[in-house]
Short mmCIF file of C-alpha atoms and ligand atoms in Angstrom, two decimals:
data_model
loop_
_atom_site.label_atom_id
_atom_site.label_comp_id
_atom_site.label_asym_id
_atom_site.label_seq_id
_atom_site.Cartn_x
_atom_site.Cartn_y
_atom_site.Cartn_z
CA MET A 77 0.00 0.00 0.00
CA ALA A 78 1.34 3.41 -0.90
CA ILE A 79 1.52 6.01 1.82
CA SER A 80 0.50 9.62 1.34
CA SER A 81 2.41 11.28 4.17
CA PHE A 82 5.68 10.67 6.02
CA SER A 83 3.79 10.75 9.30
CA GLN A 84 2.11 7.44 8.42
CA LEU A 85 5.47 5.77 8.88
CA ALA A 86 7.02 4.54 12.10
CA LEU A 87 9.92 6.95 11.75
CA ARG A 88 12.00 8.07 14.71
CA PRO A 89 11.12 11.61 15.82
CA GLU A 90 14.51 13.06 14.80
CA LEU A 91 13.83 11.95 11.24
CA LEU A 92 10.27 13.27 11.07
CA GLN A 93 11.44 16.60 12.44
CA ARG A 94 14.32 16.71 9.97
CA LEU A 95 12.04 15.99 7.00
CA ALA A 96 9.90 18.92 8.06
CA ASP A 97 12.98 21.14 8.48
CA LEU A 98 14.20 20.20 5.02
CA ASN A 99 10.79 20.99 3.62
CA TYR A 100 10.22 17.47 2.37
CA VAL A 101 6.47 17.73 2.72
CA LEU A 102 5.12 14.83 0.67
CA PRO A 103 6.77 11.55 -0.21
CA THR A 104 7.58 11.16 -3.92
CA ALA A 105 5.95 8.28 -5.79
CA VAL A 106 9.00 6.06 -5.31
CA GLN A 107 9.11 6.84 -1.61
CA ALA A 108 5.37 6.29 -1.24
CA ILE A 109 5.58 2.72 -2.49
CA SER A 110 8.92 1.66 -1.02
CA LEU A 111 9.25 3.25 2.41
CA GLN A 112 6.86 1.03 4.33
CA PRO A 113 8.36 -2.32 3.22
CA ALA A 114 11.87 -0.86 3.42
CA LEU A 115 11.32 0.18 7.03
CA ALA A 116 9.84 -3.24 7.73
CA GLY A 117 13.15 -4.79 6.72
CA GLU A 118 12.10 -6.40 3.46
CA ASP A 119 14.31 -7.04 0.44
CA LEU A 120 13.35 -4.74 -2.43
CA VAL A 121 14.16 -4.03 -6.03
CA VAL A 122 12.86 -0.53 -6.73
CA LYS A 123 12.60 1.16 -10.07
CA GLY A 124 12.20 4.91 -10.34
CA LYS A 125 13.36 7.39 -12.91
CA THR A 126 16.24 9.79 -12.33
CA GLY A 127 15.27 12.53 -9.90
CA SER A 128 12.44 10.53 -8.35
CA GLY A 129 13.91 10.62 -4.83
CA LYS A 130 15.39 7.14 -4.47
CA THR A 131 18.22 8.35 -2.22
CA LEU A 132 15.88 9.55 0.50
CA ALA A 133 13.97 6.26 0.34
CA PHE A 134 16.95 4.16 1.38
CA THR A 135 18.45 6.88 3.58
CA LEU A 136 15.36 6.80 5.81
CA ALA A 137 15.44 3.01 5.93
CA LEU A 138 19.10 3.00 7.02
CA LEU A 139 18.83 5.79 9.54
CA ASN A 140 15.64 4.57 11.14
CA LYS A 141 17.28 1.42 12.41
CA LEU A 142 20.74 2.81 13.08
CA ARG A 143 22.12 2.25 16.55
CA CYS A 144 24.60 5.04 17.18
CA ASP A 145 25.88 3.58 20.43
CA ALA A 146 27.26 0.62 18.48
CA THR A 147 30.54 1.28 16.67
CA HIS A 148 30.50 -1.23 13.83
CA VAL A 149 29.49 -0.63 10.20
CA GLN A 150 25.74 -1.18 9.97
CA ALA A 151 25.03 -0.17 6.41
CA LEU A 152 26.91 -0.37 3.13
CA VAL A 153 25.77 1.73 0.16
CA LEU A 154 27.42 0.97 -3.18
CA CYS A 155 27.25 3.50 -6.01
CA PRO A 156 28.63 3.32 -9.55
CA THR A 157 30.66 6.54 -9.52
CA ARG A 158 32.51 8.80 -7.12
CA GLU A 159 30.18 11.70 -7.77
CA LEU A 160 27.11 9.65 -6.95
CA ALA A 161 28.75 8.27 -3.82
CA GLU A 162 29.62 11.82 -2.71
CA GLN A 163 26.06 12.99 -3.35
CA VAL A 164 24.55 10.08 -1.46
CA SER A 165 26.92 10.71 1.44
CA VAL A 166 25.92 14.36 1.59
CA GLU A 167 22.22 13.48 1.55
CA ILE A 168 22.58 10.87 4.31
CA LYS A 169 24.48 13.34 6.51
CA GLN A 170 21.93 16.02 5.84
CA VAL A 171 18.99 13.82 6.78
CA ALA A 172 20.85 12.44 9.81
CA ALA A 173 21.62 15.90 11.20
CA LEU A 174 19.34 15.60 14.25
CA ILE A 175 20.49 12.11 15.22
CA ALA A 176 23.51 12.43 17.48
CA ASN A 177 26.91 11.10 16.43
CA VAL A 178 26.11 9.41 13.13
CA ARG A 179 29.33 8.62 11.31
CA VAL A 180 29.12 8.38 7.52
CA LEU A 181 32.27 7.54 5.59
CA THR A 182 32.80 7.79 1.83
CA LEU A 183 35.19 5.30 0.26
CA CYS A 184 35.90 6.07 -3.38
CA GLY A 185 38.76 5.56 -5.74
CA GLY A 186 40.87 8.54 -6.74
CA MET A 187 41.25 9.59 -3.10
CA PRO A 188 44.28 8.74 -0.93
CA ILE A 189 43.78 5.31 0.59
CA GLY A 190 45.80 6.05 3.75
CA ALA A 191 43.43 8.77 4.90
CA GLN A 192 40.49 6.41 4.38
CA VAL A 193 42.20 3.69 6.43
CA SER A 194 42.73 6.14 9.31
CA ALA A 195 39.13 7.28 9.08
CA LEU A 196 37.98 3.67 9.20
CA LYS A 197 39.94 3.18 12.41
CA GLN A 198 37.84 5.95 13.97
CA GLY A 199 34.76 3.84 13.25
CA ALA A 200 31.84 4.40 10.88
CA HIS A 201 28.15 3.52 11.02
CA ILE A 202 27.43 3.90 7.34
CA VAL A 203 29.90 3.35 4.51
CA VAL A 204 29.13 4.78 1.07
CA GLY A 205 31.49 3.85 -1.71
CA THR A 206 32.31 2.59 -5.14
CA PRO A 207 32.74 -1.20 -5.50
CA GLY A 208 36.43 -1.15 -6.45
CA ARG A 209 37.63 0.86 -3.47
CA VAL A 210 35.36 -0.94 -1.00
CA GLU A 211 36.76 -4.27 -2.19
CA GLU A 212 40.29 -2.94 -1.77
CA HIS A 213 39.64 -2.04 1.87
CA LEU A 214 38.08 -5.44 2.47
CA LEU A 215 41.06 -7.23 0.97
CA ASN A 216 43.59 -5.31 3.07
CA GLY A 217 41.54 -5.83 6.21
CA ALA A 218 40.77 -2.19 6.94
CA LEU A 219 37.02 -2.59 6.51
CA MET A 220 34.84 -5.01 8.49
CA LEU A 221 31.37 -5.70 7.18
CA SER A 222 30.49 -8.80 9.14
CA GLU A 223 27.76 -7.05 11.12
CA VAL A 224 26.15 -5.07 8.32
CA ASP A 225 22.34 -4.91 8.62
CA THR A 226 21.61 -3.30 5.28
CA LEU A 227 23.15 -3.44 1.84
CA VAL A 228 22.06 -0.84 -0.71
CA LEU A 229 22.89 -0.97 -4.40
CA ASP A 230 22.18 2.45 -5.83
CA GLU A 231 21.80 3.05 -9.58
CA ALA A 232 22.16 -0.70 -10.01
CA ASP A 233 21.59 -0.62 -13.76
CA GLN A 234 24.52 1.71 -14.22
CA MET A 235 26.66 -0.38 -11.91
CA LEU A 236 26.00 -3.43 -14.09
CA ASP A 237 26.63 -1.44 -17.28
CA MET A 238 30.02 -0.55 -15.87
CA GLY A 239 30.87 -4.22 -15.32
CA PHE A 240 30.90 -4.24 -11.53
CA MET A 241 29.11 -7.59 -11.17
CA GLU A 242 32.23 -9.57 -10.30
CA THR A 243 33.42 -7.04 -7.77
CA LEU A 244 29.98 -7.05 -6.16
CA ASP A 245 30.10 -10.80 -5.90
CA SER A 246 33.42 -10.73 -4.12
CA ILE A 247 32.23 -7.99 -1.73
CA LEU A 248 29.18 -10.09 -0.81
CA VAL A 249 31.39 -12.75 0.71
CA TYR A 250 32.23 -10.36 3.53
CA LEU A 251 28.63 -9.62 4.44
CA PRO A 252 26.48 -11.65 6.81
CA PRO A 253 23.65 -13.61 5.14
CA ASN A 254 20.90 -12.28 7.40
CA ARG A 255 20.76 -8.71 6.17
CA GLN A 256 18.33 -6.48 4.34
CA ASN A 257 19.01 -5.82 0.64
CA LEU A 258 17.75 -2.78 -1.22
CA MET A 259 18.39 -2.31 -4.90
CA PHE A 260 17.53 0.90 -6.77
CA SER A 261 17.55 1.43 -10.48
CA ALA A 262 16.31 3.88 -13.11
CA THR A 263 15.69 1.14 -15.66
CA TYR A 264 14.69 -2.46 -15.28
CA PRO A 265 16.55 -4.60 -17.76
CA GLU A 266 16.43 -8.38 -17.48
CA LYS A 267 19.98 -8.42 -16.17
CA ILE A 268 18.90 -6.44 -13.10
CA MET A 269 16.70 -9.33 -12.11
CA GLN A 270 19.48 -11.81 -12.75
CA ALA A 271 21.83 -9.73 -10.65
CA ALA A 272 19.21 -9.43 -7.92
CA LYS A 273 19.29 -13.20 -7.59
CA HIS A 274 22.91 -12.98 -6.47
CA PHE A 275 21.91 -10.82 -3.55
CA MET A 276 18.51 -11.86 -2.34
CA ALA A 277 16.22 -14.83 -2.18
CA SER A 278 12.83 -13.37 -3.05
CA PRO A 279 12.82 -9.61 -3.30
CA GLN A 280 9.66 -7.57 -3.84
CA LEU A 281 9.67 -5.70 -7.13
CA LEU A 282 8.32 -2.19 -6.88
CA GLU A 283 7.85 0.28 -9.65
CA ALA A 284 6.67 3.82 -9.16
CA ASN A 285 3.58 4.26 -11.22
CA GLU A 286 4.41 7.63 -12.67
CA GLN A 287 4.20 7.97 -16.37
CA PRO A 288 6.43 10.96 -16.97
CA SER A 289 3.95 13.25 -18.63
CA HIS A 290 6.55 15.81 -19.66
CA SER A 291 3.60 18.11 -20.09
CA ASN A 292 5.55 21.01 -18.65
CA ILE A 293 8.46 20.44 -21.05
CA LYS A 294 8.30 22.16 -24.40
CA GLN A 295 10.18 20.25 -27.07
CA ILE A 296 11.34 21.74 -30.36
CA PHE A 297 13.16 19.82 -33.09
CA TYR A 298 15.40 21.60 -35.58
CA LYS A 299 16.18 19.98 -38.89
CA LEU A 300 19.64 20.70 -40.30
CA ASP A 301 20.37 20.63 -44.03
CA ASN A 302 23.90 19.49 -43.38
CA ASN A 303 26.17 18.57 -40.52
CA LYS A 304 28.33 21.69 -40.88
CA MET A 305 25.41 23.76 -39.62
CA ARG A 306 25.25 21.95 -36.32
CA LEU A 307 27.65 24.07 -34.27
CA ASN A 308 26.20 27.38 -35.46
CA ALA A 309 22.67 26.13 -34.96
CA LEU A 310 23.52 25.40 -31.34
CA ARG A 311 25.26 28.75 -30.88
CA VAL A 312 22.36 30.69 -32.30
CA LEU A 313 19.90 28.83 -30.06
CA LEU A 314 22.05 29.55 -27.03
CA ALA A 315 22.25 33.21 -28.02
CA GLN A 316 18.47 33.30 -28.40
CA HIS A 317 17.62 31.72 -25.04
CA GLN A 318 20.70 32.76 -23.01
CA PRO A 319 20.09 29.94 -20.49
CA GLN A 320 21.81 30.32 -17.12
CA SER A 321 21.79 26.55 -16.84
CA CYS A 322 21.87 24.33 -19.92
CA ILE A 323 22.99 20.75 -20.55
CA VAL A 324 24.11 19.89 -24.08
CA PHE A 325 24.11 16.13 -24.61
CA CYS A 326 26.44 14.45 -27.10
CA ASN A 327 26.40 10.80 -28.06
CA THR A 328 30.14 10.20 -27.71
CA LYS A 329 33.07 11.26 -25.58
CA VAL A 330 35.00 12.45 -28.62
CA GLU A 331 32.18 14.70 -29.71
CA THR A 332 31.70 16.00 -26.17
CA LYS A 333 35.33 17.08 -25.95
CA ARG A 334 35.34 18.67 -29.37
CA LEU A 335 32.11 20.56 -28.86
CA PHE A 336 33.26 21.77 -25.44
CA SER A 337 36.42 23.31 -26.85
CA GLU A 338 34.55 24.82 -29.80
CA LEU A 339 32.00 26.46 -27.52
CA GLN A 340 34.68 27.64 -25.16
CA GLN A 341 36.46 29.38 -28.03
CA THR A 342 33.33 31.37 -28.75
CA GLY A 343 33.52 32.83 -25.25
CA LEU A 344 30.59 30.95 -23.69
CA ALA A 345 30.92 29.94 -20.04
CA CYS A 346 30.91 26.17 -20.43
CA VAL A 347 32.28 23.08 -18.71
CA GLU A 348 32.56 19.44 -19.80
CA LEU A 349 31.63 16.11 -18.23
CA HIS A 350 32.75 12.75 -19.60
CA GLY A 351 34.70 9.68 -18.63
CA ASP A 352 38.16 11.05 -19.47
CA LEU A 353 38.28 13.74 -16.80
CA ASP A 354 40.23 13.23 -13.60
CA GLN A 355 38.59 13.65 -10.21
CA GLY A 356 39.56 17.31 -9.80
CA GLU A 357 38.36 18.26 -13.25
CA ARG A 358 34.99 16.54 -12.76
CA GLU A 359 34.45 18.20 -9.42
CA TRP A 360 35.26 21.56 -10.91
CA SER A 361 32.83 21.05 -13.78
CA LEU A 362 30.04 20.02 -11.44
CA LEU A 363 30.71 22.76 -8.93
CA SER A 364 30.74 25.59 -11.45
CA PHE A 365 27.69 24.27 -13.26
CA ALA A 366 25.73 23.76 -10.04
CA ASN A 367 26.58 27.24 -8.73
CA LYS A 368 25.73 28.73 -12.13
CA SER A 369 29.08 30.37 -12.77
CA ALA A 370 29.19 28.13 -15.85
CA ASN A 371 26.08 28.24 -18.01
CA ILE A 372 26.60 25.22 -20.20
CA LEU A 373 27.49 21.64 -19.34
CA VAL A 374 28.55 19.59 -22.35
CA ALA A 375 28.11 15.96 -21.33
CA THR A 376 27.78 12.36 -22.39
CA ASP A 377 24.67 10.54 -21.24
CA VAL A 378 26.63 8.12 -19.10
CA ALA A 379 28.54 10.84 -17.24
CA ALA A 380 25.40 12.87 -16.60
CA ARG A 381 23.22 9.99 -15.50
CA GLY A 382 22.01 9.99 -11.95
CA LEU A 383 23.63 13.32 -11.13
CA ASP A 384 21.44 15.49 -9.00
CA VAL A 385 21.54 18.87 -10.70
CA GLU A 386 18.63 21.17 -10.12
CA ALA A 387 16.21 21.63 -12.98
CA VAL A 388 18.03 23.25 -15.87
CA ASP A 389 16.55 25.94 -18.13
CA LEU A 390 17.39 24.23 -21.38
CA VAL A 391 18.36 20.74 -22.52
CA VAL A 392 19.95 20.37 -25.94
CA SER A 393 20.40 17.14 -27.87
CA TYR A 394 23.31 18.00 -30.13
CA HIS A 395 22.62 14.73 -31.88
CA LEU A 396 19.48 12.77 -31.16
CA ALA A 397 20.06 10.03 -28.61
CA LEU A 398 20.63 6.51 -29.90
CA GLU A 399 17.72 5.15 -27.85
CA PRO A 400 14.34 6.86 -27.38
CA GLN A 401 14.55 6.09 -23.65
CA THR A 402 17.79 8.06 -23.41
CA HIS A 403 16.05 11.01 -25.03
CA VAL A 404 13.36 10.82 -22.36
CA HIS A 405 16.02 10.85 -19.65
CA ARG A 406 17.69 13.85 -21.24
CA ILE A 407 14.62 16.02 -21.45
CA GLY A 408 13.64 15.04 -17.89
CA ARG A 409 16.51 17.24 -16.72
CA THR A 410 14.43 20.32 -17.41
CA GLY A 411 10.96 21.27 -16.22
CA ARG A 412 11.14 19.51 -12.85
CA GLY A 413 8.30 20.06 -10.47
CA GLU A 414 6.44 23.28 -11.16
CA HIS A 415 9.02 24.75 -13.50
CA LYS A 416 8.46 25.02 -17.21
CA GLY A 417 11.23 23.41 -19.22
CA LEU A 418 12.56 23.62 -22.73
CA ALA A 419 14.28 20.84 -24.66
CA VAL A 420 15.63 21.40 -28.15
CA SER A 421 17.03 18.74 -30.45
CA LEU A 422 19.10 19.02 -33.60
CA PHE A 423 18.80 16.39 -36.27
CA GLY A 424 19.83 15.74 -39.86
CA GLU A 425 18.26 13.74 -42.65
CA LYS A 426 19.97 10.56 -41.46
CA GLU A 427 18.40 10.90 -38.02
CA MET A 428 14.88 11.21 -39.38
CA PHE A 429 14.01 7.66 -38.26
CA LYS A 430 14.80 8.60 -34.66
CA VAL A 431 12.36 11.49 -34.84
CA GLU A 432 9.74 9.04 -36.05
CA GLN A 433 10.54 6.67 -33.17
CA LEU A 434 10.10 9.52 -30.72
CA GLN A 435 6.90 10.56 -32.42
CA SER A 436 5.39 7.16 -31.76
CA LEU A 437 6.74 7.13 -28.20
CA PHE A 438 5.19 10.50 -27.34
CA GLN A 439 2.16 9.72 -29.49
CA HIS A 440 1.88 13.14 -31.01
CA PRO A 441 3.58 15.04 -33.82
CA LEU A 442 6.74 16.79 -32.67
CA GLU A 443 7.08 20.51 -33.13
CA GLN A 444 9.64 21.47 -35.74
CA GLY A 445 11.23 24.89 -35.31
CA LYS A 446 12.92 27.34 -37.62
CA LEU A 447 16.33 28.51 -36.45
CA PRO A 448 16.59 32.16 -35.43
CA SER A 449 18.68 34.57 -37.47
CA HIS A 450 22.46 34.21 -37.50
CA THR A 451 22.84 37.90 -36.75
CA LEU A 452 22.45 36.88 -33.11
CA LEU A 453 26.03 35.66 -33.35
CA ASP A 454 27.38 39.14 -34.10
CA ARG A 455 27.03 40.04 -30.43
CA PRO A 456 29.56 38.87 -27.86
CA ALA A 457 28.71 35.67 -25.99
CA TYR A 458 26.40 36.15 -23.00
CA LYS A 459 27.85 35.86 -19.50
CA PRO A 460 26.78 33.97 -16.40
CA ASN A 461 25.03 35.92 -13.63
CA MET A 462 27.22 34.23 -11.04
CA VAL A 463 30.99 34.21 -10.50
CA THR A 464 32.91 31.71 -8.35
CA LEU A 465 35.26 33.10 -5.73
CA MET A 466 37.89 30.94 -4.04
CA ILE A 467 38.81 31.32 -0.39
CA ALA A 468 42.08 29.76 0.76
CA GLY A 469 40.63 27.97 3.77
CA GLY A 470 38.14 25.19 4.39
CA LYS A 471 37.01 22.46 6.79
CA GLN A 472 40.49 22.14 8.27
CA GLN A 473 40.31 25.80 9.24
CA LYS A 474 36.82 25.10 10.62
CA LEU A 475 35.14 27.42 8.12
CA ARG A 476 31.38 27.08 7.89
CA LYS A 477 28.77 28.48 5.56
CA GLY A 478 27.54 30.80 8.30
CA ASP A 479 31.01 32.32 8.69
CA ILE A 480 31.24 33.09 4.99
CA VAL A 481 27.74 34.56 4.75
CA GLY A 482 28.36 36.54 7.93
CA CYS A 483 31.57 38.00 6.56
CA LEU A 484 30.11 38.84 3.14
CA THR A 485 26.99 40.52 4.49
CA GLY A 486 28.74 42.50 7.22
CA GLU A 487 29.19 46.26 7.15
CA GLU A 488 29.62 47.59 3.57
CA GLY A 489 29.24 44.05 2.36
CA ILE A 490 26.82 42.52 -0.11
CA SER A 491 23.26 41.30 0.38
CA VAL A 492 22.26 37.72 1.10
CA LYS A 493 20.43 37.64 -2.22
CA GLN A 494 23.72 38.17 -4.03
CA ILE A 495 25.23 35.01 -2.55
CA GLY A 496 24.81 31.69 -4.31
CA LYS A 497 26.04 28.19 -3.51
CA ILE A 498 28.87 27.71 -1.05
CA ASN A 499 31.06 24.59 -1.27
CA ILE A 500 33.50 23.94 1.53
CA TYR A 501 36.36 21.48 0.95
CA ASP A 502 39.29 20.50 3.17
CA VAL A 503 41.50 23.53 2.59
CA GLN A 504 39.48 25.56 0.09
CA THR A 505 36.06 27.12 -0.12
CA PHE A 506 34.18 28.19 -3.21
CA VAL A 507 31.43 30.73 -3.01
CA ALA A 508 29.32 31.95 -5.90
CA VAL A 509 28.26 35.59 -5.92
CA LYS A 510 26.35 37.75 -8.38
CA ARG A 511 28.61 39.29 -11.01
CA GLU A 512 27.93 42.84 -9.83
CA ALA A 513 28.89 41.87 -6.27
CA VAL A 514 32.33 40.44 -7.07
CA LYS A 515 34.34 43.53 -6.15
CA PRO A 516 32.73 44.30 -2.80
CA ALA A 517 32.67 40.58 -1.97
CA LEU A 518 36.40 40.20 -2.59
CA ARG A 519 37.12 43.38 -0.64
CA LYS A 520 35.09 42.09 2.31
CA LEU A 521 36.67 38.64 2.24
CA ASN A 522 40.22 39.94 1.97
CA GLN A 523 39.89 42.70 4.54
CA SER A 524 37.98 40.88 7.28
CA ARG A 525 38.92 38.25 9.77
CA ILE A 526 36.95 35.03 9.84
CA LYS A 527 37.29 32.96 13.01
CA ASN A 528 39.98 35.46 13.96
CA LYS A 529 42.11 34.67 10.93
CA ARG A 530 42.71 36.25 7.59
CA PHE A 531 42.00 34.18 4.47
CA LYS A 532 43.07 35.08 0.95
CA ALA A 533 40.23 35.23 -1.56
CA MET A 534 40.25 35.60 -5.32
CA ARG A 535 38.25 34.85 -8.43
CA ALA A 536 38.50 31.11 -9.05
P1 ADP B 136 17.16 9.70 -7.82
O1 ADP B 136 18.24 9.01 -7.04
O2 ADP B 136 15.87 8.95 -7.80
O3 ADP B 136 17.61 10.03 -9.21
P2 ADP B 136 17.46 11.78 -5.87
O4 ADP B 136 17.36 10.88 -4.73
O5 ADP B 136 18.81 12.30 -6.24
O6 ADP B 136 16.82 11.10 -7.16
O7 ADP B 136 16.43 13.00 -5.62
C1 ADP B 136 16.29 14.10 -6.50
C2 ADP B 136 15.97 15.37 -5.72
O8 ADP B 136 14.69 15.29 -5.12
C3 ADP B 136 16.95 15.65 -4.62
O9 ADP B 136 17.39 16.99 -4.73
C4 ADP B 136 16.16 15.44 -3.35
O10 ADP B 136 16.63 16.29 -2.33
C5 ADP B 136 14.76 15.77 -3.78
N1 ADP B 136 13.74 15.05 -2.98
C6 ADP B 136 13.76 13.76 -2.62
N2 ADP B 136 12.65 13.42 -1.92
C7 ADP B 136 11.91 14.54 -1.84
C8 ADP B 136 10.63 14.84 -1.25
N3 ADP B 136 9.93 13.91 -0.62
N4 ADP B 136 10.17 16.09 -1.36
C9 ADP B 136 10.89 17.03 -2.02
N5 ADP B 136 12.08 16.82 -2.60
C10 ADP B 136 12.59 15.58 -2.53
MG1 MG B 137 20.04 8.23 -7.31
#
């Protein structure tokens, strides 16, 4: 039975209060069907599209039964990529804020292993990680999972696509047999069910009954006479709409890289996301896109899948996706919730059959647009409203968001409305501010003391 309110659940008071604080008023469709059996300890395979709130579903299940007085690892969450693991970790910590002393540890590749081993020695209640690095810690004896109550496989379809099945199998050996298993996935291919059999005896299969209506997403298709027009068609559409937040999807890594550098040369504020970036580069791309100091994210479908970016103003298919389902995922990035979204797609004669496939999927004729005039390109490229500033201090210097906001809004400072996202790392902090506030913000940051210390700040 689906629930209609969080209060129908036997949740601990700290969690109910926290949901209210976070303004999570109603459960999403995925949460409505999965929370009750998840809290009851059942094994589940849950399907829900990207952005449907799967993270909160398992987060509540884990936290509700967590015993903080115990020191062993009680839950293991496996994610396909570092970014997803980081995001899940952040969400768990956020929801756990009112429960005292919850220790969440992220174990991902690309980070120094020594620091993770030391952190493990301090104890952790919940471990979130990527399969490779978790296995490594199991093999060298730093991680003990023999008393785990709950195993979560997040974005399981992607994990299988990335060939993690064998690693998962070898991790399973370290877990006790009497545990709860929760598997979450955006799609439901046959191999998910086969994989599920490795983990659980007779899981319940749950699927959120939400036909994405996409009624608040306007789609326009632009036919190109030849491939050489593609770049300029995109540029002219960007100049027309001037989106503060736009994802341009490419079908391949090679094309993603090329398009990124072409757009960058035209002066547009863009970043790239694909499998060839190193950890630092990916984080930078995501940070500047999320805080809106970069307007355009050029990405492959795989790299962008599952990432929790707020609704974007515009989604562009530079080439039509190979599969209709991928197209649906792409356009679902815009027009979330109440917002109106816009998705534009470029296609050539050879891609006509894909348009027809989509036509039968959406069951209505697709709107074909006429490209705006090229004179739009005579003007200089538009600029982002936000600019990222870097402060040479972070968690190690005990900097908190409140300190930064306090400093910026102090005497002769800037207004709260001019401050955007703040990301605090170990020894660095990034804060986005409105373009017109850059000068006073830098003056404030460089001339004031925070926590009785001076920190250097500059444009990132
Ligand atoms: P998924 O993993 O299904 O792709 P996420 O778990 O990343 O989706 O959730 C997408 C967004 O929805 C997140 O920003 C999350 O904070 C938000 N969200 C989740 N549950 C709720 C809720 N009940 N009410 C409002 N927002 C929610
Ligand atoms: Mg997810």
